[in-house]
CSV table of C-alpha atoms in Angstrom, one decimal:
chain,number,residue,atom,x,y,z
A,1,UNK,CA,38.4,139.3,22.2
A,2,UNK,CA,41.3,141.0,20.4
A,3,UNK,CA,43.8,138.5,21.8
A,4,UNK,CA,41.6,135.6,20.7
A,5,UNK,CA,41.4,137.1,17.2
A,6,UNK,CA,45.2,137.6,17.1
A,7,UNK,CA,45.7,134.0,18.2
A,8,UNK,CA,43.2,132.6,15.7
A,9,UNK,CA,44.7,134.6,12.8
A,10,UNK,CA,48.2,133.5,13.7
A,11,UNK,CA,47.0,129.9,13.7
A,12,UNK,CA,45.4,130.4,10.3
A,13,UNK,CA,48.5,131.8,8.8
A,14,UNK,CA,50.6,128.9,10.2
A,15,UNK,CA,48.2,126.4,8.7
A,16,UNK,CA,48.4,128.0,5.3
A,17,UNK,CA,52.2,128.0,5.3
A,18,UNK,CA,52.5,124.5,6.7
A,19,UNK,CA,50.2,122.9,4.1
A,20,UNK,CA,50.3,125.4,1.1
A,21,UNK,CA,53.9,126.5,0.9
A,22,UNK,CA,54.7,124.3,-2.1
A,23,UNK,CA,51.5,125.5,-3.9
A,24,UNK,CA,52.4,129.1,-3.2
A,25,UNK,CA,55.9,128.6,-4.7
A,26,UNK,CA,54.4,126.9,-7.7
A,27,UNK,CA,52.0,129.8,-8.2
A,28,UNK,CA,54.8,132.3,-8.0
A,29,UNK,CA,56.7,130.3,-10.6
A,30,UNK,CA,53.7,130.2,-12.9
A,31,UNK,CA,53.3,134.0,-12.7
A,32,UNK,CA,57.0,134.6,-13.2
A,33,UNK,CA,56.7,132.7,-16.5
A,34,UNK,CA,54.7,135.6,-17.8
A,35,UNK,CA,57.2,138.2,-16.8
A,36,UNK,CA,60.1,136.2,-18.2
A,37,UNK,CA,58.2,135.3,-21.3
A,38,UNK,CA,57.0,138.8,-22.1
A,39,UNK,CA,53.4,138.1,-21.1
A,40,UNK,CA,51.2,139.9,-18.7
A,41,UNK,CA,49.9,138.9,-15.3
A,42,UNK,CA,46.3,139.5,-14.3
A,43,UNK,CA,44.5,139.0,-11.0
A,44,UNK,CA,40.8,138.1,-11.4
A,45,UNK,CA,39.5,138.8,-7.9
A,46,UNK,CA,35.9,138.2,-7.0
A,47,UNK,CA,33.6,139.8,-4.4
A,48,UNK,CA,35.4,141.1,-1.3
A,49,UNK,CA,38.7,139.7,-2.6
A,50,UNK,CA,38.8,142.6,-5.2
A,51,UNK,CA,40.8,144.4,-2.5
A,52,UNK,CA,43.8,142.1,-3.3
A,53,UNK,CA,44.0,143.4,-6.9
A,54,UNK,CA,43.7,147.0,-5.7
A,55,UNK,CA,46.5,146.4,-3.2
A,56,UNK,CA,48.6,144.6,-5.9
A,57,UNK,CA,48.1,147.5,-8.4
A,58,UNK,CA,48.2,150.6,-6.1
A,59,UNK,CA,49.7,149.5,-2.8
A,60,UNK,CA,53.1,150.7,-1.5
A,61,UNK,CA,54.8,147.8,-3.3
A,62,UNK,CA,52.9,147.0,-6.5
A,63,UNK,CA,53.1,143.6,-8.1
A,64,UNK,CA,55.6,143.8,-11.0
A,65,UNK,CA,54.0,143.4,-14.5
A,66,UNK,CA,50.5,143.1,-13.1
A,67,UNK,CA,47.8,144.6,-15.4
A,68,UNK,CA,44.2,145.4,-14.6
A,69,UNK,CA,42.0,142.5,-15.5
A,70,UNK,CA,38.6,142.7,-17.1
A,71,UNK,CA,36.6,140.1,-19.0
A,72,UNK,CA,37.2,142.0,-22.2
A,73,UNK,CA,41.0,141.7,-22.1
A,74,UNK,CA,42.3,139.5,-25.0
A,75,UNK,CA,44.6,137.0,-23.4
A,76,UNK,CA,47.5,135.1,-25.0
A,77,UNK,CA,49.2,131.9,-24.1
A,78,UNK,CA,52.1,133.9,-22.6
A,79,UNK,CA,49.8,135.6,-20.1
A,80,UNK,CA,49.0,134.3,-16.7
A,81,UNK,CA,46.0,134.8,-14.5
A,82,UNK,CA,45.5,134.3,-10.8
A,83,UNK,CA,41.9,133.9,-9.6
A,84,UNK,CA,41.1,134.9,-6.0
A,85,UNK,CA,37.7,133.8,-4.8
A,86,UNK,CA,36.2,133.1,-1.4
A,87,UNK,CA,34.4,130.0,-2.6
A,88,UNK,CA,35.2,127.5,-5.2
A,89,UNK,CA,31.6,127.4,-6.4
A,90,UNK,CA,31.6,131.1,-7.4
A,91,UNK,CA,30.0,130.9,-10.8
A,92,UNK,CA,32.0,133.9,-12.3
A,93,UNK,CA,35.2,132.3,-11.2
A,94,UNK,CA,34.2,128.9,-12.6
A,95,UNK,CA,33.2,130.4,-15.9
A,96,UNK,CA,36.5,132.2,-16.2
A,97,UNK,CA,38.4,129.1,-15.2
A,98,UNK,CA,36.7,127.0,-17.8
A,99,UNK,CA,37.4,129.7,-20.5
A,100,UNK,CA,41.1,129.9,-19.5
A,101,UNK,CA,41.4,126.1,-19.4
A,102,UNK,CA,39.7,125.8,-22.9
A,103,UNK,CA,42.0,128.5,-24.3
A,104,UNK,CA,45.2,126.8,-22.9
A,105,UNK,CA,46.0,129.9,-20.8
A,106,UNK,CA,47.8,128.8,-17.6
A,107,UNK,CA,46.2,130.1,-14.4
A,108,UNK,CA,46.2,129.6,-10.7
A,109,UNK,CA,43.4,129.8,-8.1
A,110,UNK,CA,43.3,130.9,-4.5
A,111,UNK,CA,40.1,129.8,-2.7
A,112,UNK,CA,38.9,128.7,0.6
A,113,UNK,CA,38.2,125.0,0.0
A,114,UNK,CA,40.9,122.4,-0.1
A,115,UNK,CA,42.0,120.8,-3.3
A,116,UNK,CA,39.9,117.8,-4.1
A,117,UNK,CA,38.3,115.7,-6.9
A,118,UNK,CA,35.0,117.5,-6.3
A,119,UNK,CA,36.5,121.0,-6.3
A,120,UNK,CA,36.2,121.9,-10.0
A,121,UNK,CA,38.4,125.0,-9.7
A,122,UNK,CA,41.2,123.0,-8.2
A,123,UNK,CA,40.9,120.4,-11.0
A,124,UNK,CA,41.1,123.1,-13.8
A,125,UNK,CA,43.8,125.2,-12.3
A,126,UNK,CA,47.5,124.7,-13.0
A,127,UNK,CA,48.2,125.6,-9.4
A,128,UNK,CA,45.7,125.8,-6.5
A,129,UNK,CA,46.2,127.4,-3.0
A,130,UNK,CA,43.7,126.8,-0.2
A,131,UNK,CA,43.0,129.7,2.2
A,132,UNK,CA,42.0,127.2,4.8
A,133,UNK,CA,39.0,129.3,5.8
A,134,UNK,CA,36.1,127.0,6.8
A,135,UNK,CA,33.9,129.6,8.4
A,136,UNK,CA,33.9,132.0,11.3
A,137,UNK,CA,37.0,131.8,13.6
A,138,UNK,CA,35.5,133.4,16.8
A,139,UNK,CA,32.5,132.4,18.9
A,140,UNK,CA,29.7,134.9,18.6
A,141,UNK,CA,29.6,137.1,21.8
A,142,UNK,CA,25.9,136.5,22.4
A,143,UNK,CA,24.6,133.7,20.2
A,144,UNK,CA,25.9,130.4,21.4
A,145,UNK,CA,27.0,128.1,18.7
A,146,UNK,CA,27.4,130.8,16.1
A,147,UNK,CA,30.8,131.9,14.8
A,148,UNK,CA,31.9,135.3,13.4
A,149,UNK,CA,34.9,136.8,11.6
A,150,UNK,CA,35.2,135.0,8.3
A,151,UNK,CA,38.7,136.0,7.3
A,152,UNK,CA,38.7,135.4,3.5
A,153,UNK,CA,40.3,138.7,2.7
A,154,UNK,CA,43.0,138.5,5.4
A,155,UNK,CA,43.9,134.9,4.4
A,156,UNK,CA,43.9,136.0,0.7
A,157,UNK,CA,46.2,139.0,1.4
A,158,UNK,CA,48.5,136.8,3.4
A,159,UNK,CA,48.7,134.3,0.5
A,160,UNK,CA,49.2,137.2,-2.0
A,161,UNK,CA,52.1,138.5,0.0
A,162,UNK,CA,53.7,135.1,0.2
A,163,UNK,CA,53.3,134.7,-3.6
A,164,UNK,CA,54.7,138.2,-4.2
A,165,UNK,CA,57.8,137.5,-2.0
A,166,UNK,CA,58.6,134.3,-4.0
A,167,UNK,CA,57.8,136.0,-7.3
A,168,UNK,CA,60.0,139.0,-6.6
A,169,UNK,CA,62.9,136.8,-5.8
A,170,UNK,CA,62.4,134.8,-9.0
A,171,UNK,CA,62.3,137.7,-11.3
A,172,UNK,CA,65.0,139.8,-9.5
A,173,UNK,CA,67.7,138.1,-11.6
A,174,UNK,CA,66.1,139.1,-14.9
A,175,UNK,CA,67.7,142.4,-16.0
A,176,UNK,CA,65.1,143.0,-18.7
A,177,UNK,CA,62.2,143.4,-16.2
């Protein structure tokens, strides 16, 4: 099963890069605007994706200019927010997105579903990256027809690292950071 998992994860990462590379670069650029413009960057991560913010804040290579997000933080137009949510119908993520949109604060979203006219988060966000996770990636070992291993966190961390690589390159020329 480990080899199948490895193959499936590799395939998922390839699908993300093949179809979302431009959106990842746009997201990196959006976040770099805050660093260059003296704003702050916040990651609003929901449910199991909160691990992404912890990694970005306290990991071996922290995300430059990232501040801890909470709903009580007063945001300005020079700040940028990146929302990470497993599902685009997450009510907390939707509420935050609507508030950011109404306050003219640019933000990006990383979520499972593809960008579409019916995906409200993708319509509100300045940039939108799909994790390409549609459900379980492995067949259940005993229940035929059922699938297991829903890799929202692994896909989200992969996208985070891709955003970070681009972001670090963009801000590396700015001596003031």
